[in-house]
């Protein structure tokens, strides 16, 4: 029921709306889930009715969903896509034969690489994004690459700092001036890359295109370091509906500079079918699910209720209101059932509108 694409991370039978990206990547209608047209509340109601009323259908879809996840989205098959990503990135980078005025030697695409995984935020233990990033880093290391994670946050003295792995590479101090310094002080990143022989940079977009991030990408480009920028969802402007003015201002700045930023990276990584994003070529890969961390649990039920579960933080683009609307239509026509809808995820202030 999401309004924009994120990959559902589940091996249970799924009812979903066919949003522009994400769900259609993994759900084959009536094979491993039920897919209805985007925005079709009546279709969602009918699909929920089938799922709730037909236990054999739920069992069949669940079995197919598990097999599909194991075959297409477990760590091993997705790791092969990541290896192809680096081969493509190396090939594109090799096409740029001059760096800082000097000829650049072609790189061997099939070897161990020194990679910096760059994010512009910190981590929260229970965040799905945090888990995804750490699993991506883990997968890259399993491929044999030397991967370092660069991130931003607060140290134990409440200083704003930027880390690479467990080492602080920039301490911006405390207070309002520290916040400003952290936005301008990105030169520590390319300096660290230069000093530590980084050969590739993988950036996770934070919707933060600006003159400062453009300048960082230009410096990495002059060092001859290919940069792949992941845009987790595209398009993403609608995700900011109902957000406070500070977030809206951030999006406005991003709109102004996103094409310039994209032109200064080597390629954009996308989980969509888009061949170009912001006029830059894309490398298309699949999301993955670490099934080792998502073991299949079977809970005996003492009642006859059907338990529906949404595993997501409550955001406008996740479209949980549309699912609730569909359930409302279902229950307006059905009496005597006691089904339960679980929401596993927090609710931000920006969603209370």
mmCIF file of C-alpha atoms in Angstrom:
data_model
loop_
_atom_site.group_PDB
_atom_site.id
_atom_site.type_symbol
_atom_site.label_atom_id
_atom_site.label_comp_id
_atom_site.label_asym_id
_atom_site.label_seq_id
_atom_site.Cartn_x
_atom_site.Cartn_y
_atom_site.Cartn_z
ATOM 1 C CA UNK A 1 0.000 0.000 0.000
ATOM 2 C CA UNK A 2 3.071 2.263 -0.123
ATOM 3 C CA UNK A 3 2.949 5.458 -2.184
ATOM 4 C CA UNK A 4 6.599 5.165 -3.230
ATOM 5 C CA UNK A 5 8.853 2.189 -3.586
ATOM 6 C CA UNK A 6 10.624 0.409 -0.832
ATOM 7 C CA UNK A 7 11.141 -3.301 -0.914
ATOM 8 C CA UNK A 8 8.833 -5.200 1.472
ATOM 9 C CA UNK A 9 11.112 -7.293 3.683
ATOM 10 C CA UNK A 10 8.956 -10.264 4.533
ATOM 11 C CA UNK A 11 8.438 -13.909 3.709
ATOM 12 C CA UNK A 12 4.780 -13.825 4.778
ATOM 13 C CA UNK A 13 1.937 -13.571 2.233
ATOM 14 C CA UNK A 14 1.718 -9.956 1.099
ATOM 15 C CA UNK A 15 -1.113 -7.675 0.040
ATOM 16 C CA UNK A 16 0.320 -4.571 -1.615
ATOM 17 C CA UNK A 17 -0.461 -1.748 -3.990
ATOM 18 C CA UNK A 18 1.450 -1.614 -7.260
ATOM 19 C CA UNK A 19 3.318 1.633 -6.580
ATOM 20 C CA UNK A 20 5.810 2.926 -9.189
ATOM 21 C CA UNK A 21 8.789 1.030 -7.724
ATOM 22 C CA UNK A 22 9.442 -1.521 -5.021
ATOM 23 C CA UNK A 23 6.535 -3.944 -4.607
ATOM 24 C CA UNK A 24 6.302 -5.053 -8.232
ATOM 25 C CA UNK A 25 9.978 -6.043 -8.025
ATOM 26 C CA UNK A 26 9.194 -8.944 -5.709
ATOM 27 C CA UNK A 27 5.465 -9.656 -5.880
ATOM 28 C CA UNK A 28 3.967 -11.696 -8.703
ATOM 29 C CA UNK A 29 0.227 -11.315 -8.381
ATOM 30 C CA UNK A 30 -1.559 -14.444 -7.113
ATOM 31 C CA UNK A 31 1.741 -16.362 -7.034
ATOM 32 C CA UNK A 32 3.626 -15.042 -3.979
ATOM 33 C CA UNK A 33 1.285 -12.218 -2.968
ATOM 34 C CA UNK A 34 -1.668 -10.110 -4.044
ATOM 35 C CA UNK A 35 -0.972 -6.929 -5.995
ATOM 36 C CA UNK A 36 -3.659 -4.319 -6.638
ATOM 37 C CA UNK A 37 -3.589 -1.131 -8.692
ATOM 38 C CA UNK A 38 -1.981 1.881 -7.028
ATOM 39 C CA UNK A 39 -4.605 3.849 -5.098
ATOM 40 C CA UNK A 40 -7.391 1.289 -5.644
ATOM 41 C CA UNK A 41 -9.002 1.100 -2.199
ATOM 42 C CA UNK A 42 -11.800 -1.175 -3.439
ATOM 43 C CA UNK A 43 -9.195 -3.504 -4.925
ATOM 44 C CA UNK A 44 -7.315 -3.468 -1.621
ATOM 45 C CA UNK A 45 -10.551 -4.321 0.203
ATOM 46 C CA UNK A 46 -11.206 -7.259 -2.140
ATOM 47 C CA UNK A 47 -7.618 -8.535 -1.763
ATOM 48 C CA UNK A 48 -7.812 -8.306 2.035
ATOM 49 C CA UNK A 49 -11.123 -10.164 1.933
ATOM 50 C CA UNK A 50 -9.510 -13.006 -0.063
ATOM 51 C CA UNK A 51 -6.483 -13.158 2.223
ATOM 52 C CA UNK A 52 -8.500 -13.127 5.437
ATOM 53 C CA UNK A 53 -11.250 -15.492 4.343
ATOM 54 C CA UNK A 54 -9.120 -18.104 2.513
ATOM 55 C CA UNK A 55 -6.561 -19.849 4.768
ATOM 56 C CA UNK A 56 -5.403 -22.154 1.960
ATOM 57 C CA UNK A 57 -4.592 -19.120 -0.190
ATOM 58 C CA UNK A 58 -2.530 -17.640 2.673
ATOM 59 C CA UNK A 59 -0.581 -20.880 3.063
ATOM 60 C CA UNK A 60 0.120 -21.177 -0.671
ATOM 61 C CA UNK A 61 1.254 -17.569 -1.040
ATOM 62 C CA UNK A 62 3.421 -17.831 2.104
ATOM 63 C CA UNK A 63 5.209 -20.916 0.782
ATOM 64 C CA UNK A 64 5.853 -19.252 -2.580
ATOM 65 C CA UNK A 65 6.982 -16.011 -0.905
ATOM 66 C CA UNK A 66 9.604 -17.863 1.144
ATOM 67 C CA UNK A 67 10.964 -19.753 -1.859
ATOM 68 C CA UNK A 68 11.051 -16.588 -3.964
ATOM 69 C CA UNK A 69 12.907 -14.679 -1.247
ATOM 70 C CA UNK A 70 15.492 -17.453 -0.882
ATOM 71 C CA UNK A 71 16.065 -17.694 -4.631
ATOM 72 C CA UNK A 72 16.174 -13.993 -5.531
ATOM 73 C CA UNK A 73 16.814 -11.803 -2.498
ATOM 74 C CA UNK A 74 18.963 -13.749 -0.040
ATOM 75 C CA UNK A 75 22.506 -12.529 0.577
ATOM 76 C CA UNK A 76 24.285 -14.759 -1.958
ATOM 77 C CA UNK A 77 22.332 -13.858 -5.143
ATOM 78 C CA UNK A 78 22.288 -10.179 -4.242
ATOM 79 C CA UNK A 79 26.040 -10.209 -3.519
ATOM 80 C CA UNK A 80 26.616 -11.293 -7.113
ATOM 81 C CA UNK A 81 24.716 -8.187 -8.244
ATOM 82 C CA UNK A 82 26.941 -6.055 -6.039
ATOM 83 C CA UNK A 83 30.025 -7.542 -7.639
ATOM 84 C CA UNK A 84 28.590 -6.698 -11.058
ATOM 85 C CA UNK A 85 27.929 -3.173 -9.784
ATOM 86 C CA UNK A 86 31.634 -2.679 -9.044
ATOM 87 C CA UNK A 87 32.626 -4.148 -12.382
ATOM 88 C CA UNK A 88 30.322 -1.652 -14.122
ATOM 89 C CA UNK A 89 31.553 1.194 -11.948
ATOM 90 C CA UNK A 90 35.172 0.337 -12.737
ATOM 91 C CA UNK A 91 34.374 0.174 -16.454
ATOM 92 C CA UNK A 92 32.646 3.568 -16.408
ATOM 93 C CA UNK A 93 35.511 5.027 -14.360
ATOM 94 C CA UNK A 94 38.085 3.674 -16.790
ATOM 95 C CA UNK A 95 36.374 5.601 -19.578
ATOM 96 C CA UNK A 96 37.517 8.795 -17.822
ATOM 97 C CA UNK A 97 41.177 8.524 -18.814
ATOM 98 C CA UNK A 98 42.441 11.756 -17.246
ATOM 99 C CA UNK A 99 42.504 12.775 -13.624
ATOM 100 C CA UNK A 100 44.120 15.992 -12.409
ATOM 101 C CA UNK A 101 45.768 16.319 -15.823
ATOM 102 C CA UNK A 102 47.533 12.928 -15.606
ATOM 103 C CA UNK A 103 46.743 9.750 -17.566
ATOM 104 C CA UNK A 104 44.838 7.264 -15.470
ATOM 105 C CA UNK A 105 45.735 3.570 -15.650
ATOM 106 C CA UNK A 106 42.816 1.175 -16.266
ATOM 107 C CA UNK A 107 41.749 -0.752 -13.165
ATOM 108 C CA UNK A 108 41.264 -4.504 -12.940
ATOM 109 C CA UNK A 109 37.574 -5.074 -12.278
ATOM 110 C CA UNK A 110 38.039 -8.497 -10.631
ATOM 111 C CA UNK A 111 40.093 -7.795 -7.542
ATOM 112 C CA UNK A 112 39.881 -6.747 -3.919
ATOM 113 C CA UNK A 113 39.030 -3.060 -3.584
ATOM 114 C CA UNK A 114 39.376 -0.463 -0.871
ATOM 115 C CA UNK A 115 35.910 1.086 -0.550
ATOM 116 C CA UNK A 116 34.481 3.900 1.558
ATOM 117 C CA UNK A 117 30.765 3.568 2.323
ATOM 118 C CA UNK A 118 29.640 7.140 3.042
ATOM 119 C CA UNK A 119 26.479 8.237 4.844
ATOM 120 C CA UNK A 120 25.656 11.720 6.094
ATOM 121 C CA UNK A 121 23.861 10.716 9.283
ATOM 122 C CA UNK A 122 24.238 8.510 12.330
ATOM 123 C CA UNK A 123 22.646 5.234 13.347
ATOM 124 C CA UNK A 124 19.825 4.112 15.617
ATOM 125 C CA UNK A 125 19.869 0.512 16.913
ATOM 126 C CA UNK A 126 16.284 -0.325 15.915
ATOM 127 C CA UNK A 127 16.211 1.573 12.623
ATOM 128 C CA UNK A 128 15.582 -0.429 9.470
ATOM 129 C CA UNK A 129 17.893 1.923 7.565
ATOM 130 C CA UNK A 130 20.682 1.284 10.089
ATOM 131 C CA UNK A 131 20.277 -2.483 9.719
ATOM 132 C CA UNK A 132 20.227 -2.231 5.937
ATOM 133 C CA UNK A 133 23.450 -0.179 5.793
ATOM 134 C CA UNK A 134 25.312 -2.489 8.161
ATOM 135 C CA UNK A 135 24.140 -5.520 6.178
ATOM 136 C CA UNK A 136 25.336 -3.887 2.949
ATOM 137 C CA UNK A 137 28.758 -3.280 4.493
ATOM 138 C CA UNK A 138 28.821 -6.862 5.782
ATOM 139 C CA UNK A 139 27.963 -8.207 2.318
ATOM 140 C CA UNK A 140 30.690 -6.138 0.661
ATOM 141 C CA UNK A 141 33.235 -7.449 3.145
ATOM 142 C CA UNK A 142 32.078 -11.001 2.481
ATOM 143 C CA UNK A 143 32.892 -10.365 -1.177
ATOM 144 C CA UNK A 144 36.488 -9.813 -0.050
ATOM 145 C CA UNK A 145 36.647 -6.022 -0.229
ATOM 146 C CA UNK A 146 38.244 -3.734 2.354
ATOM 147 C CA UNK A 147 35.229 -1.624 3.341
ATOM 148 C CA UNK A 148 35.230 1.383 5.690
ATOM 149 C CA UNK A 149 32.065 3.069 6.983
ATOM 150 C CA UNK A 150 32.010 6.870 7.268
ATOM 151 C CA UNK A 151 29.155 8.407 9.282
ATOM 152 C CA UNK A 152 28.199 11.410 11.402
ATOM 153 C CA UNK A 153 26.834 11.857 14.913
ATOM 154 C CA UNK A 154 27.657 12.704 18.522
ATOM 155 C CA UNK A 155 30.451 11.283 20.664
ATOM 156 C CA UNK A 156 30.243 10.558 24.401
ATOM 157 C CA UNK A 157 31.055 14.224 25.165
ATOM 158 C CA UNK A 158 28.199 15.350 22.881
ATOM 159 C CA UNK A 159 30.606 16.736 20.305
ATOM 160 C CA UNK A 160 29.460 16.611 16.707
ATOM 161 C CA UNK A 161 31.947 14.322 14.987
ATOM 162 C CA UNK A 162 32.514 12.392 11.784
ATOM 163 C CA UNK A 163 33.807 8.840 12.057
ATOM 164 C CA UNK A 164 35.399 6.318 9.773
ATOM 165 C CA UNK A 165 34.731 2.986 11.437
ATOM 166 C CA UNK A 166 35.640 3.699 15.097
ATOM 167 C CA UNK A 167 38.075 6.565 14.401
ATOM 168 C CA UNK A 168 37.067 10.225 14.593
ATOM 169 C CA UNK A 169 38.296 12.037 11.479
ATOM 170 C CA UNK A 170 36.709 15.410 12.348
ATOM 171 C CA UNK A 171 35.562 16.925 15.657
ATOM 172 C CA UNK A 172 33.277 19.897 15.071
ATOM 173 C CA UNK A 173 32.729 20.714 18.755
ATOM 174 C CA UNK A 174 29.467 21.629 20.460
ATOM 175 C CA UNK A 175 26.667 24.126 19.960
ATOM 176 C CA UNK A 176 25.216 25.984 16.997
ATOM 177 C CA UNK A 177 28.611 26.753 15.450
ATOM 178 C CA UNK A 178 29.480 23.060 15.518
ATOM 179 C CA UNK A 179 26.339 22.312 13.512
ATOM 180 C CA UNK A 180 27.409 24.847 10.889
ATOM 181 C CA UNK A 181 30.993 23.533 10.846
ATOM 182 C CA UNK A 182 29.747 19.982 10.292
ATOM 183 C CA UNK A 183 27.867 21.074 7.172
ATOM 184 C CA UNK A 184 30.837 22.924 5.707
ATOM 185 C CA UNK A 185 33.551 20.591 6.957
ATOM 186 C CA UNK A 186 33.358 17.804 4.390
ATOM 187 C CA UNK A 187 36.957 18.146 3.204
ATOM 188 C CA UNK A 188 37.992 15.622 5.881
ATOM 189 C CA UNK A 189 36.288 12.925 3.779
ATOM 190 C CA UNK A 190 38.238 13.297 0.539
ATOM 191 C CA UNK A 191 41.426 13.952 2.539
ATOM 192 C CA UNK A 192 40.950 10.652 4.398
ATOM 193 C CA UNK A 193 40.261 8.864 1.101
ATOM 194 C CA UNK A 194 43.471 10.240 -0.385
ATOM 195 C CA UNK A 195 45.599 9.320 2.628
ATOM 196 C CA UNK A 196 44.171 5.802 2.920
ATOM 197 C CA UNK A 197 44.197 4.694 -0.706
ATOM 198 C CA UNK A 198 40.424 4.523 -1.198
ATOM 199 C CA UNK A 199 39.618 3.299 -4.707
ATOM 200 C CA UNK A 200 35.822 3.618 -4.728
ATOM 201 C CA UNK A 201 33.220 5.546 -2.755
ATOM 202 C CA UNK A 202 29.656 4.323 -2.268
ATOM 203 C CA UNK A 203 27.397 7.164 -1.106
ATOM 204 C CA UNK A 204 23.886 6.722 0.287
ATOM 205 C CA UNK A 205 21.862 9.764 -0.715
ATOM 206 C CA UNK A 206 20.424 11.755 2.174
ATOM 207 C CA UNK A 207 18.487 14.073 -0.184
ATOM 208 C CA UNK A 208 21.184 16.621 0.619
ATOM 209 C CA UNK A 209 22.363 17.935 -2.740
ATOM 210 C CA UNK A 210 23.957 21.345 -2.136
ATOM 211 C CA UNK A 211 27.029 23.338 -3.192
ATOM 212 C CA UNK A 212 28.905 21.598 -0.354
ATOM 213 C CA UNK A 213 28.135 18.016 -1.416
ATOM 214 C CA UNK A 214 28.718 18.967 -5.067
ATOM 215 C CA UNK A 215 32.150 20.299 -4.073
ATOM 216 C CA UNK A 216 32.939 17.038 -2.254
ATOM 217 C CA UNK A 217 32.064 14.947 -5.305
ATOM 218 C CA UNK A 218 34.201 17.177 -7.523
ATOM 219 C CA UNK A 219 37.179 16.701 -5.206
ATOM 220 C CA UNK A 220 36.732 12.919 -5.219
ATOM 221 C CA UNK A 221 36.474 13.061 -8.990
ATOM 222 C CA UNK A 222 39.761 14.986 -9.237
ATOM 223 C CA UNK A 223 41.374 12.268 -7.097
ATOM 224 C CA UNK A 224 40.262 9.719 -9.693
ATOM 225 C CA UNK A 225 37.926 7.908 -7.275
ATOM 226 C CA UNK A 226 34.736 6.523 -8.883
ATOM 227 C CA UNK A 227 31.616 7.369 -6.881
ATOM 228 C CA UNK A 228 28.368 5.407 -6.887
ATOM 229 C CA UNK A 229 25.462 7.249 -5.256
ATOM 230 C CA UNK A 230 22.552 5.128 -4.063
ATOM 231 C CA UNK A 231 19.130 6.757 -4.171
ATOM 232 C CA UNK A 232 17.041 4.378 -2.035
ATOM 233 C CA UNK A 233 13.688 5.540 -3.466
ATOM 234 C CA UNK A 234 12.924 7.511 -6.607
ATOM 235 C CA UNK A 235 11.071 9.770 -7.030
ATOM 236 C CA UNK A 236 11.095 10.910 -3.413
ATOM 237 C CA UNK A 237 9.646 14.446 -3.311
ATOM 238 C CA UNK A 238 6.217 13.186 -2.193
ATOM 239 C CA UNK A 239 7.814 11.648 0.894
ATOM 240 C CA UNK A 240 8.077 15.133 2.407
ATOM 241 C CA UNK A 241 4.319 15.732 2.614
ATOM 242 C CA UNK A 242 3.438 17.050 6.069
ATOM 243 C CA UNK A 243 7.061 17.556 7.121
ATOM 244 C CA UNK A 244 8.060 20.753 9.010
ATOM 245 C CA UNK A 245 9.486 23.763 7.189
ATOM 246 C CA UNK A 246 13.116 22.840 7.910
ATOM 247 C CA UNK A 247 12.720 19.561 6.026
ATOM 248 C CA UNK A 248 10.840 21.322 3.240
ATOM 249 C CA UNK A 249 13.723 23.810 2.945
ATOM 250 C CA UNK A 250 16.172 20.917 2.733
ATOM 251 C CA UNK A 251 14.147 19.465 -0.147
ATOM 252 C CA UNK A 252 14.071 22.836 -1.920
ATOM 253 C CA UNK A 253 17.879 23.054 -1.803
ATOM 254 C CA UNK A 254 18.152 19.452 -2.951
ATOM 255 C CA UNK A 255 15.911 20.192 -5.954
ATOM 256 C CA UNK A 256 18.130 23.092 -6.937
ATOM 257 C CA UNK A 257 21.400 21.103 -6.911
ATOM 258 C CA UNK A 258 20.453 17.438 -7.446
ATOM 259 C CA UNK A 259 21.259 17.396 -11.159
ATOM 260 C CA UNK A 260 24.611 19.069 -10.602
ATOM 261 C CA UNK A 261 25.413 16.564 -7.860
ATOM 262 C CA UNK A 262 24.405 13.666 -10.094
ATOM 263 C CA UNK A 263 26.609 14.953 -12.920
ATOM 264 C CA UNK A 264 29.640 14.740 -10.634
ATOM 265 C CA UNK A 265 29.228 11.106 -9.588
ATOM 266 C CA UNK A 266 30.148 8.144 -11.753
ATOM 267 C CA UNK A 267 26.731 6.473 -11.633
ATOM 268 C CA UNK A 268 23.550 6.330 -9.586
ATOM 269 C CA UNK A 269 22.530 3.063 -7.961
ATOM 270 C CA UNK A 270 18.797 2.436 -8.046
ATOM 271 C CA UNK A 271 16.388 -0.343 -7.141
ATOM 272 C CA UNK A 272 13.934 0.953 -9.734
ATOM 273 C CA UNK A 273 13.753 0.371 -13.481
ATOM 274 C CA UNK A 274 14.948 3.905 -14.298
ATOM 275 C CA UNK A 275 17.832 4.029 -16.775
ATOM 276 C CA UNK A 276 18.641 7.622 -15.891
ATOM 277 C CA UNK A 277 18.007 9.647 -12.744
ATOM 278 C CA UNK A 278 18.680 13.376 -12.737
ATOM 279 C CA UNK A 279 20.188 12.841 -16.211
ATOM 280 C CA UNK A 280 22.880 10.513 -14.848
ATOM 281 C CA UNK A 281 23.200 6.864 -15.907
ATOM 282 C CA UNK A 282 22.045 4.272 -13.398
ATOM 283 C CA UNK A 283 23.238 0.877 -12.261
ATOM 284 C CA UNK A 284 20.171 -1.161 -11.340
ATOM 285 C CA UNK A 285 20.377 -3.800 -8.612
ATOM 286 C CA UNK A 286 17.969 -5.545 -6.235
ATOM 287 C CA UNK A 287 17.473 -5.012 -2.560
ATOM 288 C CA UNK A 288 18.279 -7.984 -0.395
ATOM 289 C CA UNK A 289 16.993 -9.525 2.809
ATOM 290 C CA UNK A 290 19.356 -11.032 5.359
ATOM 291 C CA UNK A 291 17.298 -14.100 6.209
ATOM 292 C CA UNK A 292 19.815 -15.071 8.904
ATOM 293 C CA UNK A 293 18.539 -12.075 10.893
ATOM 294 C CA UNK A 294 14.900 -12.702 9.964
ATOM 295 C CA UNK A 295 14.305 -16.313 10.997
ATOM 296 C CA UNK A 296 10.887 -17.712 10.202
ATOM 297 C CA UNK A 297 8.938 -17.956 13.446
ATOM 298 C CA UNK A 298 5.772 -19.974 13.850
ATOM 299 C CA UNK A 299 3.499 -18.874 16.682
ATOM 300 C CA UNK A 300 0.650 -21.172 17.742
ATOM 301 C CA UNK A 301 -2.666 -19.353 17.809
ATOM 302 C CA UNK A 302 -5.308 -19.945 20.436
ATOM 303 C CA UNK A 303 -7.892 -17.882 18.562
ATOM 304 C CA UNK A 304 -9.260 -17.912 15.037
ATOM 305 C CA UNK A 305 -8.090 -14.388 14.238
ATOM 306 C CA UNK A 306 -5.984 -13.433 11.254
ATOM 307 C CA UNK A 307 -3.004 -11.276 12.263
ATOM 308 C CA UNK A 308 -1.941 -8.646 9.707
ATOM 309 C CA UNK A 309 1.472 -7.044 10.244
ATOM 310 C CA UNK A 310 3.017 -3.898 8.775
ATOM 311 C CA UNK A 311 6.750 -3.693 9.482
ATOM 312 C CA UNK A 312 7.576 -0.051 8.837
ATOM 313 C CA UNK A 313 7.833 3.288 10.548
ATOM 314 C CA UNK A 314 4.639 5.271 10.078
ATOM 315 C CA UNK A 315 5.309 7.634 7.186
ATOM 316 C CA UNK A 316 3.028 9.081 4.541
ATOM 317 C CA UNK A 317 4.823 7.252 1.717
ATOM 318 C CA UNK A 318 4.354 3.873 3.410
ATOM 319 C CA UNK A 319 0.599 4.321 2.841
ATOM 320 C CA UNK A 320 -0.618 2.556 5.982
ATOM 321 C CA UNK A 321 -3.667 4.831 5.938
ATOM 322 C CA UNK A 322 -4.669 3.208 2.653
ATOM 323 C CA UNK A 323 -4.468 -0.242 4.201
ATOM 324 C CA UNK A 324 -6.517 0.915 7.184
ATOM 325 C CA UNK A 325 -9.046 2.407 4.757
ATOM 326 C CA UNK A 326 -9.281 -0.960 2.991
ATOM 327 C CA UNK A 327 -9.769 -2.737 6.325
ATOM 328 C CA UNK A 328 -12.518 -0.258 7.188
ATOM 329 C CA UNK A 329 -14.374 -1.101 3.972
ATOM 330 C CA UNK A 330 -13.887 -4.803 4.665
ATOM 331 C CA UNK A 331 -15.311 -4.584 8.184
ATOM 332 C CA UNK A 332 -18.245 -2.449 7.040
ATOM 333 C CA UNK A 333 -19.406 -5.550 5.133
ATOM 334 C CA UNK A 334 -18.182 -8.275 7.500
ATOM 335 C CA UNK A 335 -19.386 -8.991 11.018
ATOM 336 C CA UNK A 336 -18.257 -11.336 13.741
ATOM 337 C CA UNK A 337 -14.505 -11.495 13.015
ATOM 338 C CA UNK A 338 -11.774 -10.407 15.391
ATOM 339 C CA UNK A 339 -8.753 -9.884 13.166
ATOM 340 C CA UNK A 340 -5.744 -7.906 14.416
ATOM 341 C CA UNK A 341 -3.567 -5.383 12.579
ATOM 342 C CA UNK A 342 -0.080 -4.901 14.074
ATOM 343 C CA UNK A 343 2.106 -1.907 13.186
ATOM 344 C CA UNK A 344 5.781 -2.550 14.002
ATOM 345 C CA UNK A 345 7.451 0.860 13.822
ATOM 346 C CA UNK A 346 7.540 4.291 15.393
ATOM 347 C CA UNK A 347 5.385 7.320 14.622
ATOM 348 C CA UNK A 348 7.082 10.695 14.081
ATOM 349 C CA UNK A 349 5.509 14.070 14.871
ATOM 350 C CA UNK A 350 5.523 14.894 11.159
ATOM 351 C CA UNK A 351 3.032 12.066 10.535
ATOM 352 C CA UNK A 352 0.358 13.377 12.875
ATOM 353 C CA UNK A 353 -1.525 15.379 10.258
#
